[in-house]
Structures are given as structure tokens and as C-alpha cells.
Amino acid sequence: MDNLTAAYFLTVVVPVFNEDASLPYLFQSLKDYKAKASVRLCVLFVNDGSSDNSLSLIKEACKSDRDFFYIALQRRSGLTGALKAGFTHAASPWCAYIDADLQTYPEDFELLLPHVNEAALICGLRTKRHDSGWKKVQSRIANRIRNAVTHDGFTDTNCPLKLIRSDLARRLPLFSGMHRFLPALTQLFGEKAMGIPVRHKERAHGSSKFSFKNRALPGLCDLLAFIWMRRRFVDPVVAQDNLQTQEPTLR
């Protein structure tokens, strides 16, 4: 069967885990943006094993909007797994990523889209972040440590507003914390990544799934995983093949 997302230029991937409080606002915000977007886009919700009413709300939203689609994972895979699943199942030329908590504005994809011919990955860079002082300090330290290892040149890789060329997105290796290393992975594949300033706002509905406790040690492990993967990285390029359709040979 045909993948319906192939009819669009852009698939906005939205990982969802227990966000039933924020979903109604998210649906409306995405509808509003979709109506005035500069490209034809659809939205792909990835339900990551939610235990609340998220999946039911997503199904209802998809029934009422022909440009809304969903996949539901069999078990929780975490943000990286949900994001990778969305990239894998999107058939449009480009994918986008936004969090369900609406701390970034879908309209700001319009700041990234003009650069699709300049880079394979266009990342939002949050300006005037509306987070607690402690959270800003954590992020600043984490970004400095990550950048010292990856040398990707990015000051904010955790911004949940990104565009990525779909063929590249499907090639990305899956490991925990992959979403934090998208610029470095893009560069590892010999592609260009660039950052564009975008807006940021406080979470208005629901609660954050991340804290210092569940980010510090896992973040360090993710960094070690990236170091190991970079040293073992292989990206074979085919020079010749005979796989194209040919007339059958009679024998």
C-alpha cells in the first residue's frame, strides 16, 4: 500500500508520551500553522507507549483532519526511538521535528524552510529561553561538554524544532540520545548542518518528562556511545550496480 505521506513536501514528526493535557492545544496550533504554511505538509504523531488518553485523542484528531497521521509503538522506546520511527515511516522529501509540549512555535518552521537548499539539517536555536535558571545552567554545561567532544559548532542541539532531509534521517544510526547529536551525525555523513534562531516559551500544559536525575548520567552514556560509534563508523558508497530494470533474458 502507498504511504500517504509521500504526497507532501514535509512531514512534521511529533513524538508523544503522556501529553493528553497539551494535545488539544497542539492540534489547534498545528492546524493553524498548516493553513498558512509555505509548503504542503502533514503531521505524523508517534505515540510512544502512552499510558494516559494520548492515543485516543490522536486517533480522533486524525479522523477530523486529512493531513494528520499517526503510528503507535508497541512499547515505549523513548524520545530517540519515537523520533527514529517517525523518520523511518515518513515518505516525504523532508521531515521536521517538534515536541508535543509546544515550547516552540510551529510557525517558526517558516524560518527554517528557506534554507532547505543550503543544508541537509536545519536546526532551531532557542533565543531568550523561558526555562528555570537551573535548567539553563544544566543545558549550558551539557552543550559545552558535548561540543568539546563532537566539535559540531552548535550551542543548542536540544531545541525541538528541526528540519532534516528524509533520506538522511532514515540513514541515521539508532542509539539512545541520538536526537542530541543530529548536527554531529549529519556532519559525520558528510552533509551540512546549520542553525537558525527561533522563539521559545514556557510549557503551559502537562509536565516535563526530563530532569537532572534522568538526563545527567544517561547523557554521559549517550556521549560515550557517540564516541564509540564515530570511531567505528562506516558509510559505504556504491560506485556501480546492475539493479535497474532490464528486459528479461530468454534462456
Tab-separated table of C-alpha atoms in Angstrom:
chain	number	residue	atom	x	y	z
A	1	MET	CA	0.000	0.000	0.000
A	2	ASP	CA	1.142	3.567	-0.735
A	3	ASN	CA	2.428	5.668	2.137
A	4	LEU	CA	0.114	8.685	2.256
A	5	THR	CA	2.892	10.989	3.489
A	6	ALA	CA	4.565	10.686	0.063
A	7	ALA	CA	2.064	13.244	-1.283
A	8	TYR	CA	3.579	16.013	0.883
A	9	PHE	CA	6.802	18.009	0.803
A	10	LEU	CA	7.195	17.924	4.591
A	11	THR	CA	6.194	15.506	7.349
A	12	VAL	CA	6.191	17.050	10.825
A	13	VAL	CA	7.064	14.243	13.264
A	14	VAL	CA	5.662	14.723	16.779
A	15	PRO	CA	6.744	12.185	19.442
A	16	VAL	CA	4.065	11.866	22.138
A	17	PHE	CA	4.331	10.334	25.590
A	18	ASN	CA	1.578	11.073	28.138
A	19	GLU	CA	0.693	14.519	26.788
A	20	ASP	CA	-3.119	14.395	26.891
A	21	ALA	CA	-3.219	17.748	28.730
A	22	SER	CA	-1.336	19.558	25.956
A	23	LEU	CA	-2.615	17.701	22.879
A	24	PRO	CA	-5.783	19.765	22.201
A	25	TYR	CA	-3.655	22.929	22.105
A	26	LEU	CA	-1.043	21.181	19.980
A	27	PHE	CA	-3.648	20.029	17.439
A	28	GLN	CA	-5.035	23.541	17.057
A	29	SER	CA	-1.606	25.111	16.809
A	30	LEU	CA	-0.577	22.679	14.070
A	31	LYS	CA	-3.854	23.233	12.198
A	32	ASP	CA	-3.345	26.995	12.327
A	33	TYR	CA	0.187	26.700	11.019
A	34	LYS	CA	-0.735	24.160	8.340
A	35	ALA	CA	-3.312	26.550	6.900
A	36	LYS	CA	-0.680	29.208	6.177
A	37	ALA	CA	2.494	27.152	5.655
A	38	SER	CA	4.607	27.881	2.580
A	39	VAL	CA	4.828	24.167	1.682
A	40	ARG	CA	2.358	21.286	1.643
A	41	LEU	CA	2.816	19.424	4.908
A	42	CYS	CA	1.327	16.670	7.008
A	43	VAL	CA	1.752	15.769	10.656
A	44	LEU	CA	2.817	12.333	11.885
A	45	PHE	CA	2.155	11.725	15.592
A	46	VAL	CA	4.240	8.941	17.125
A	47	ASN	CA	2.574	7.611	20.269
A	48	ASP	CA	5.415	6.273	22.390
A	49	GLY	CA	3.519	3.825	24.604
A	50	SER	CA	1.483	6.483	26.422
A	51	SER	CA	-0.441	5.245	29.449
A	52	ASP	CA	-2.882	8.184	29.509
A	53	ASN	CA	-5.507	9.208	26.955
A	54	SER	CA	-2.997	10.468	24.370
A	55	LEU	CA	-3.538	7.739	21.768
A	56	SER	CA	-7.329	8.134	21.809
A	57	LEU	CA	-7.012	11.895	21.354
A	58	ILE	CA	-4.552	11.407	18.491
A	59	LYS	CA	-6.879	8.972	16.715
A	60	GLU	CA	-9.776	11.399	16.998
A	61	ALA	CA	-7.664	14.248	15.660
A	62	CYS	CA	-6.559	12.133	12.693
A	63	LYS	CA	-10.191	11.335	11.870
A	64	SER	CA	-11.032	15.032	11.706
A	65	ASP	CA	-8.029	16.195	9.677
A	66	ARG	CA	-6.933	14.502	6.453
A	67	ASP	CA	-3.359	15.794	6.907
A	68	PHE	CA	-2.924	14.198	10.347
A	69	PHE	CA	-1.493	10.666	10.614
A	70	TYR	CA	-0.241	8.516	13.456
A	71	ILE	CA	1.764	5.442	14.343
A	72	ALA	CA	1.575	3.808	17.773
A	73	LEU	CA	4.654	1.995	19.062
A	74	GLN	CA	4.123	-1.398	20.685
A	75	ARG	CA	6.111	-0.369	23.740
A	76	ARG	CA	7.821	2.772	24.971
A	77	SER	CA	11.058	3.428	23.099
A	78	GLY	CA	11.970	6.867	24.442
A	79	LEU	CA	12.289	10.102	22.513
A	80	THR	CA	15.049	8.775	20.266
A	81	GLY	CA	13.103	5.648	19.341
A	82	ALA	CA	9.897	7.572	18.661
A	83	LEU	CA	11.731	10.125	16.558
A	84	LYS	CA	13.542	7.466	14.537
A	85	ALA	CA	10.262	5.585	13.978
A	86	GLY	CA	8.679	8.763	12.640
A	87	PHE	CA	11.606	9.433	10.295
A	88	THR	CA	11.506	5.843	9.060
A	89	HIS	CA	7.775	5.933	8.267
A	90	ALA	CA	7.745	9.370	6.600
A	91	ALA	CA	7.869	9.192	2.791
A	92	SER	CA	8.033	12.927	2.045
A	93	PRO	CA	11.290	14.527	0.814
A	94	TRP	CA	11.744	16.391	4.108
A	95	CYS	CA	10.937	15.675	7.757
A	96	ALA	CA	10.502	18.086	10.616
A	97	TYR	CA	10.527	17.565	14.364
A	98	ILE	CA	8.651	19.390	17.092
A	99	ASP	CA	7.890	18.397	20.687
A	100	ALA	CA	4.320	17.917	21.880
A	101	ASP	CA	4.827	20.322	24.795
A	102	LEU	CA	4.558	23.360	22.475
A	103	GLN	CA	7.540	25.199	23.939
A	104	THR	CA	8.427	26.157	20.382
A	105	TYR	CA	6.170	27.637	17.700
A	106	PRO	CA	5.198	25.572	14.623
A	107	GLU	CA	5.134	28.852	12.655
A	108	ASP	CA	8.895	29.105	13.152
A	109	PHE	CA	9.371	26.274	10.669
A	110	GLU	CA	8.958	29.141	8.196
A	111	LEU	CA	12.291	30.483	9.461
A	112	LEU	CA	13.980	27.157	8.633
A	113	LEU	CA	12.309	26.262	5.332
A	114	PRO	CA	14.059	28.928	3.203
A	115	HIS	CA	17.345	27.094	3.855
A	116	VAL	CA	16.438	23.611	2.570
A	117	ASN	CA	18.730	24.085	-0.445
A	118	GLU	CA	21.659	25.072	1.767
A	119	ALA	CA	21.866	22.187	4.256
A	120	ALA	CA	20.593	18.672	4.947
A	121	LEU	CA	19.760	19.588	8.568
A	122	ILE	CA	18.409	22.948	9.710
A	123	CYS	CA	18.147	23.296	13.479
A	124	GLY	CA	16.311	25.859	15.539
A	125	LEU	CA	18.418	27.662	18.131
A	126	ARG	CA	16.324	28.853	21.063
A	127	THR	CA	16.665	32.552	21.889
A	128	LYS	CA	15.505	34.084	25.170
A	129	ARG	CA	14.792	30.670	26.688
A	130	HIS	CA	11.873	30.607	29.109
A	131	ASP	CA	13.216	27.874	31.381
A	132	SER	CA	14.261	27.926	35.020
A	133	GLY	CA	17.741	29.206	35.838
A	134	TRP	CA	18.823	25.727	36.953
A	135	LYS	CA	17.638	24.173	33.707
A	136	LYS	CA	19.521	26.780	31.689
A	137	VAL	CA	22.705	26.022	33.638
A	138	GLN	CA	22.303	22.282	33.030
A	139	SER	CA	21.799	22.865	29.325
A	140	ARG	CA	24.771	25.216	29.060
A	141	ILE	CA	27.109	22.737	30.758
A	142	ALA	CA	25.809	19.785	28.715
A	143	ASN	CA	26.220	21.668	25.437
A	144	ARG	CA	29.785	22.699	26.285
A	145	ILE	CA	30.776	19.127	27.144
A	146	ARG	CA	29.078	17.731	24.047
A	147	ASN	CA	30.623	20.358	21.777
A	148	ALA	CA	34.088	19.715	23.227
A	149	VAL	CA	33.743	16.117	22.040
A	150	THR	CA	31.772	16.443	18.806
A	151	HIS	CA	33.113	19.829	17.586
A	152	ASP	CA	29.843	20.319	15.700
A	153	GLY	CA	29.814	24.073	16.408
A	154	PHE	CA	26.252	24.108	17.798
A	155	THR	CA	25.322	25.817	21.061
A	156	ASP	CA	21.827	24.289	21.293
A	157	THR	CA	21.252	20.787	19.926
A	158	ASN	CA	18.249	20.080	22.160
A	159	CYS	CA	15.936	22.602	20.529
A	160	PRO	CA	12.839	20.609	19.489
A	161	LEU	CA	12.425	22.385	16.163
A	162	LYS	CA	14.356	20.892	13.252
A	163	LEU	CA	14.165	20.125	9.534
A	164	ILE	CA	16.050	17.193	8.059
A	165	ARG	CA	16.196	15.682	4.601
A	166	SER	CA	14.317	12.393	4.794
A	167	ASP	CA	16.901	10.209	3.055
A	168	LEU	CA	19.482	11.316	5.622
A	169	ALA	CA	17.053	10.879	8.522
A	170	ARG	CA	16.441	7.253	7.550
A	171	ARG	CA	20.186	6.550	7.453
A	172	LEU	CA	20.902	7.828	10.944
A	173	PRO	CA	22.109	5.132	13.365
A	174	LEU	CA	19.717	4.473	16.236
A	175	PHE	CA	21.156	4.801	19.732
A	176	SER	CA	19.834	6.356	22.914
A	177	GLY	CA	20.168	10.127	22.830
A	178	MET	CA	20.590	10.246	19.043
A	179	HIS	CA	18.429	13.402	18.883
A	180	ARG	CA	21.093	15.333	20.812
A	181	PHE	CA	23.726	14.506	18.194
A	182	LEU	CA	21.863	15.268	14.968
A	183	PRO	CA	24.302	18.021	13.856
A	184	ALA	CA	27.350	15.859	14.616
A	185	LEU	CA	25.804	12.821	12.898
A	186	THR	CA	24.878	14.928	9.875
A	187	GLN	CA	28.474	16.120	9.597
A	188	LEU	CA	29.703	12.550	10.054
A	189	PHE	CA	27.741	11.627	6.917
A	190	GLY	CA	29.465	14.438	5.038
A	191	GLU	CA	26.374	16.664	4.992
A	192	LYS	CA	25.930	20.266	6.124
A	193	ALA	CA	24.037	21.289	9.257
A	194	MET	CA	23.082	24.856	10.089
A	195	GLY	CA	21.291	26.666	12.920
A	196	ILE	CA	18.656	29.412	12.778
A	197	PRO	CA	17.367	31.411	15.812
A	198	VAL	CA	13.773	30.586	16.810
A	199	ARG	CA	11.426	31.581	19.626
A	200	HIS	CA	10.879	29.704	22.871
A	201	LYS	CA	8.167	29.783	25.529
A	202	GLU	CA	7.262	28.199	28.833
A	203	ARG	CA	5.354	24.915	28.964
A	204	ALA	CA	1.726	25.828	29.580
A	205	HIS	CA	0.141	22.373	29.876
A	206	GLY	CA	1.225	18.984	31.201
A	207	SER	CA	4.565	18.313	32.866
A	208	SER	CA	8.130	17.828	31.685
A	209	LYS	CA	9.428	14.262	31.321
A	210	PHE	CA	13.059	15.290	31.850
A	211	SER	CA	15.004	16.246	34.961
A	212	PHE	CA	18.631	16.409	36.060
A	213	LYS	CA	18.302	12.906	37.523
A	214	ASN	CA	17.190	11.245	34.277
A	215	ARG	CA	19.425	13.345	31.995
A	216	ALA	CA	22.873	13.632	33.600
A	217	LEU	CA	24.107	10.012	33.690
A	218	PRO	CA	22.180	8.909	30.569
A	219	GLY	CA	23.561	11.960	28.764
A	220	LEU	CA	27.112	10.932	29.642
A	221	CYS	CA	26.432	7.374	28.460
A	222	ASP	CA	24.987	8.737	25.207
A	223	LEU	CA	28.133	10.793	24.678
A	224	LEU	CA	30.307	7.712	25.172
A	225	ALA	CA	28.094	5.826	22.714
A	226	PHE	CA	28.622	8.565	20.131
A	227	ILE	CA	32.398	8.484	20.632
A	228	TRP	CA	32.428	4.702	20.120
A	229	MET	CA	30.165	4.920	17.075
A	230	ARG	CA	32.230	7.691	15.465
A	231	ARG	CA	35.378	5.585	15.749
A	232	ARG	CA	33.638	2.560	14.212
A	233	PHE	CA	31.615	4.498	11.638
A	234	VAL	CA	31.370	3.061	8.108
A	235	ASP	CA	29.320	4.624	5.317
A	236	PRO	CA	29.772	2.524	2.139
A	237	VAL	CA	29.029	4.269	-1.158
A	238	VAL	CA	28.004	2.202	-4.188
A	239	ALA	CA	30.014	3.062	-7.324
A	240	GLN	CA	28.317	0.664	-9.764
A	241	ASP	CA	25.348	-1.690	-9.890
A	242	ASN	CA	23.139	-3.587	-12.331
A	243	LEU	CA	19.918	-3.372	-10.334
A	244	GLN	CA	17.974	-1.238	-12.804
A	245	THR	CA	15.010	-2.804	-14.578
A	246	GLN	CA	16.050	-4.722	-17.664
A	247	GLU	CA	14.262	-6.759	-20.289
A	248	PRO	CA	14.150	-10.439	-19.219
A	249	THR	CA	16.676	-12.644	-20.970
A	250	LEU	CA	15.351	-15.813	-22.570
A	251	ARG	CA	17.272	-18.965	-21.741
